[in-house]
mmCIF file of C-alpha atoms in Angstrom:
data_model
loop_
_atom_site.group_PDB
_atom_site.id
_atom_site.type_symbol
_atom_site.label_atom_id
_atom_site.label_comp_id
_atom_site.label_asym_id
_atom_site.label_seq_id
_atom_site.Cartn_x
_atom_site.Cartn_y
_atom_site.Cartn_z
ATOM 1 C CA MET A 1 235.662 64.228 106.633
ATOM 2 C CA GLU A 2 235.011 65.255 103.085
ATOM 3 C CA ILE A 3 234.201 61.634 102.134
ATOM 4 C CA ILE A 4 231.762 61.314 105.029
ATOM 5 C CA GLY A 5 230.074 64.553 103.952
ATOM 6 C CA ARG A 6 229.696 63.296 100.400
ATOM 7 C CA LEU A 7 228.340 59.946 101.621
ATOM 8 C CA LEU A 8 225.797 61.799 103.726
ATOM 9 C CA ASP A 9 224.817 63.939 100.730
ATOM 10 C CA VAL A 10 224.379 60.849 98.527
ATOM 11 C CA SER A 11 222.446 59.046 101.298
ATOM 12 C CA SER A 12 220.207 62.073 101.722
ATOM 13 C CA LEU A 13 219.587 62.243 97.963
ATOM 14 C CA ILE A 14 218.753 58.524 97.803
ATOM 15 C CA ALA A 15 216.380 58.836 100.772
ATOM 16 C CA THR A 16 214.659 61.820 99.138
ATOM 17 C CA VAL A 17 214.178 59.889 95.878
ATOM 18 C CA VAL A 18 212.848 56.822 97.726
ATOM 19 C CA VAL A 19 210.354 58.927 99.704
ATOM 20 C CA ALA A 20 209.254 60.762 96.550
ATOM 21 C CA LEU A 21 208.701 57.464 94.719
ATOM 22 C CA ALA A 22 206.720 56.058 97.648
ATOM 23 C CA VAL A 23 204.511 59.150 97.766
ATOM 24 C CA TYR A 24 204.026 59.034 93.982
ATOM 25 C CA ARG A 25 203.031 55.354 94.035
ATOM 26 C CA GLY A 26 200.690 55.896 96.968
ATOM 27 C CA THR A 27 199.058 58.867 95.273
ATOM 28 C CA LYS A 28 198.655 56.936 92.026
ATOM 29 C CA THR A 29 197.132 53.956 93.859
ATOM 30 C CA LEU A 30 194.740 56.238 95.729
ATOM 31 C CA ALA A 31 193.721 57.945 92.467
ATOM 32 C CA ARG A 32 193.074 54.554 90.824
ATOM 33 C CA ILE A 33 190.957 53.401 93.784
ATOM 34 C CA GLN A 34 189.010 56.675 93.734
ATOM 35 C CA LEU A 35 188.370 56.389 89.990
ATOM 36 C CA GLN A 36 187.127 52.811 90.346
ATOM 37 C CA HIS A 37 184.888 53.865 93.219
ATOM 38 C CA GLU A 38 183.399 56.761 91.275
ATOM 39 C CA GLN A 39 182.801 54.571 88.223
ATOM 40 C CA ARG A 40 181.007 51.942 90.321
ATOM 41 C CA ILE A 41 178.860 54.566 92.034
ATOM 42 C CA ALA A 42 177.930 56.056 88.651
ATOM 43 C CA TRP A 43 176.942 52.637 87.284
ATOM 44 C CA MET A 44 174.902 51.802 90.381
ATOM 45 C CA GLU A 45 173.097 55.146 90.086
ATOM 46 C CA LEU A 46 172.370 54.408 86.433
ATOM 47 C CA ASP A 47 171.197 50.881 87.273
ATOM 48 C CA PHE A 48 168.865 52.220 89.937
ATOM 49 C CA HIS A 49 167.343 54.879 87.654
ATOM 50 C CA VAL A 50 166.968 52.495 84.736
ATOM 51 C CA LEU A 51 164.951 50.201 86.995
ATOM 52 C CA GLU A 52 162.579 53.001 88.072
ATOM 53 C CA ASN A 53 160.232 52.602 85.113
ATOM 54 C CA ASP A 54 159.712 50.191 82.244
ATOM 55 C CA GLU A 55 160.149 52.759 79.476
ATOM 56 C CA SER A 56 163.593 53.869 80.695
ATOM 57 C CA LEU A 57 164.513 50.256 81.208
ATOM 58 C CA LYS A 58 163.557 49.370 77.649
ATOM 59 C CA VAL A 59 165.351 52.344 76.065
ATOM 60 C CA VAL A 60 168.645 51.889 77.925
ATOM 61 C CA ASP A 61 168.583 48.112 77.660
ATOM 62 C CA GLU A 62 168.031 48.288 73.880
ATOM 63 C CA LEU A 63 170.963 50.703 73.573
ATOM 64 C CA LEU A 64 173.318 48.449 75.484
ATOM 65 C CA HIS A 65 171.896 45.103 74.360
ATOM 66 C CA PRO A 66 170.714 45.510 70.759
ATOM 67 C CA ASP A 67 171.335 41.781 70.264
ATOM 68 C CA ASP A 68 168.456 41.070 72.679
ATOM 69 C CA ALA A 69 165.926 43.583 71.343
ATOM 70 C CA ASN A 70 162.992 41.200 71.802
ATOM 71 C CA ALA A 71 163.663 40.633 75.503
ATOM 72 C CA THR A 72 160.698 40.829 77.818
ATOM 73 C CA ILE A 73 160.514 43.533 80.475
ATOM 74 C CA ALA A 74 161.055 40.803 83.083
ATOM 75 C CA ARG A 75 164.314 39.689 81.409
ATOM 76 C CA ARG A 76 165.491 43.284 81.034
ATOM 77 C CA ARG A 77 164.672 44.014 84.677
ATOM 78 C CA LYS A 78 166.517 40.885 85.807
ATOM 79 C CA ARG A 79 169.555 41.833 83.693
ATOM 80 C CA TRP A 80 169.723 45.285 85.313
ATOM 81 C CA ILE A 81 169.248 43.857 88.781
ATOM 82 C CA CYS A 82 172.229 41.614 87.991
ATOM 83 C CA TYR A 83 174.220 44.744 87.096
ATOM 84 C CA LEU A 84 173.052 46.398 90.303
ATOM 85 C CA LEU A 85 174.149 43.417 92.409
ATOM 86 C CA ARG A 86 177.447 42.835 90.602
ATOM 87 C CA ASN A 87 179.007 46.221 91.345
ATOM 88 C CA PRO A 88 178.915 46.194 95.165
ATOM 89 C CA LEU A 89 179.815 42.503 95.274
ATOM 90 C CA GLU A 90 182.867 43.056 93.087
ATOM 91 C CA SER A 91 183.770 46.160 95.108
ATOM 92 C CA THR A 92 183.616 44.098 98.284
ATOM 93 C CA TYR A 93 185.867 41.482 96.704
ATOM 94 C CA LEU A 94 188.387 44.098 95.589
ATOM 95 C CA GLY A 95 188.397 45.636 99.068
ATOM 96 C CA VAL A 96 189.026 42.264 100.714
ATOM 97 C CA ARG A 97 191.743 41.426 98.212
ATOM 98 C CA ALA A 98 193.434 44.789 98.797
ATOM 99 C CA GLY A 99 193.397 44.212 102.559
ATOM 100 C CA LEU A 100 190.912 47.030 103.202
ATOM 101 C CA ALA A 101 188.244 44.937 104.944
ATOM 102 C CA ASN A 102 187.944 45.059 108.727
ATOM 103 C CA CYS A 103 188.097 41.285 108.930
ATOM 104 C CA GLU A 104 189.211 39.586 105.728
ATOM 105 C CA LYS A 105 187.958 36.134 106.708
ATOM 106 C CA THR A 106 184.483 37.345 107.744
ATOM 107 C CA SER A 107 184.174 39.660 104.747
ATOM 108 C CA MET A 108 185.112 36.889 102.309
ATOM 109 C CA ALA A 109 182.669 34.484 103.974
ATOM 110 C CA SER A 110 179.912 37.097 103.702
ATOM 111 C CA LEU A 111 180.787 37.744 100.061
ATOM 112 C CA ARG A 112 180.716 34.035 99.249
ATOM 113 C CA ALA A 113 177.343 33.693 101.004
ATOM 114 C CA SER A 114 175.960 36.602 98.960
ATOM 115 C CA LEU A 115 177.281 35.150 95.714
ATOM 116 C CA ALA A 116 176.192 31.558 96.444
ATOM 117 C CA PRO A 117 172.635 31.763 95.082
ATOM 118 C CA LEU A 118 173.558 34.198 92.310
ATOM 119 C CA VAL A 119 176.273 32.123 90.621
ATOM 120 C CA HIS A 120 173.699 29.508 89.624
ATOM 121 C CA ASP A 121 171.755 32.028 87.584
ATOM 122 C CA GLU A 122 172.829 32.006 83.933
ATOM 123 C CA LEU A 123 171.993 35.674 83.365
ATOM 124 C CA PHE A 124 173.958 36.743 86.441
ATOM 125 C CA MET A 125 176.950 34.704 85.272
ATOM 126 C CA GLU A 126 176.656 36.211 81.797
ATOM 127 C CA MET A 127 176.867 39.685 83.363
ATOM 128 C CA ILE A 128 179.869 38.588 85.415
ATOM 129 C CA GLU A 129 181.672 37.139 82.400
ATOM 130 C CA ARG A 130 180.926 39.979 79.988
ATOM 131 C CA TYR A 131 181.136 43.055 82.199
ATOM 132 C CA THR A 132 183.470 42.353 85.095
ATOM 133 C CA PRO A 133 186.885 43.928 84.539
ATOM 134 C CA ASP A 134 188.598 41.938 87.299
ATOM 135 C CA PRO A 135 189.353 38.396 86.080
ATOM 136 C CA ALA A 136 189.998 37.175 89.627
ATOM 137 C CA PHE A 137 186.396 38.032 90.589
ATOM 138 C CA VAL A 138 185.118 36.125 87.551
ATOM 139 C CA THR A 139 187.267 33.172 88.602
ATOM 140 C CA LEU A 140 185.896 33.361 92.145
ATOM 141 C CA CYS A 141 182.326 33.202 90.821
ATOM 142 C CA HIS A 142 183.107 30.213 88.600
ATOM 143 C CA ARG A 143 184.952 28.454 91.400
ATOM 144 C CA LEU A 144 182.102 29.019 93.842
ATOM 145 C CA ARG A 145 179.544 27.705 91.328
ATOM 146 C CA ASP A 146 181.700 24.667 90.569
ATOM 147 C CA GLU A 147 182.240 23.937 94.281
ATOM 148 C CA GLN A 148 178.514 24.081 94.940
ATOM 149 C CA ARG A 149 177.746 21.858 91.976
ATOM 150 C CA ALA A 150 180.366 19.354 93.107
ATOM 151 C CA GLN A 151 178.907 19.339 96.618
ATOM 152 C CA ALA A 152 175.458 18.761 95.168
ATOM 153 C CA GLY A 153 176.807 15.971 92.955
ATOM 154 C CA VAL A 154 176.041 17.831 89.740
ATOM 155 C CA ALA A 155 178.558 17.580 86.895
ATOM 156 C CA THR A 156 180.250 20.878 86.068
ATOM 157 C CA LYS A 157 181.167 22.330 82.727
ATOM 158 C CA ALA A 158 184.878 22.598 82.072
#
């Protein structure tokens, strides 16, 4: 009986540790998702406000892109619209990849349709390559562009 009691104690301890680890991992994952969400919302808010008037656009764009100080207002506006578009598209991708979309197949098809015209724009792709933290999303954009070019019979860059 004493052995059975000890086995039950050890089993109970192991179960408690396993549950605690599962809760810890879940909490950490939730915190990471929340942080990413808040960062994206903050950037989209900034993007929106920067686009409200040309003077704000010029000031913020010069701070973040001093290498392109002679850019026209049209180029600056396009760059910030690319930022504005990139965040929700990448968020959608991350949600689909994490299994959080209602219908993964439909969500991915919608995402690909939204990205299709954008991936041909050099400025949009520059924003994707330079400012997207998720390399799988960058790869998706390149793959989609290459697929479309191949379908159109246009040679792709390697």
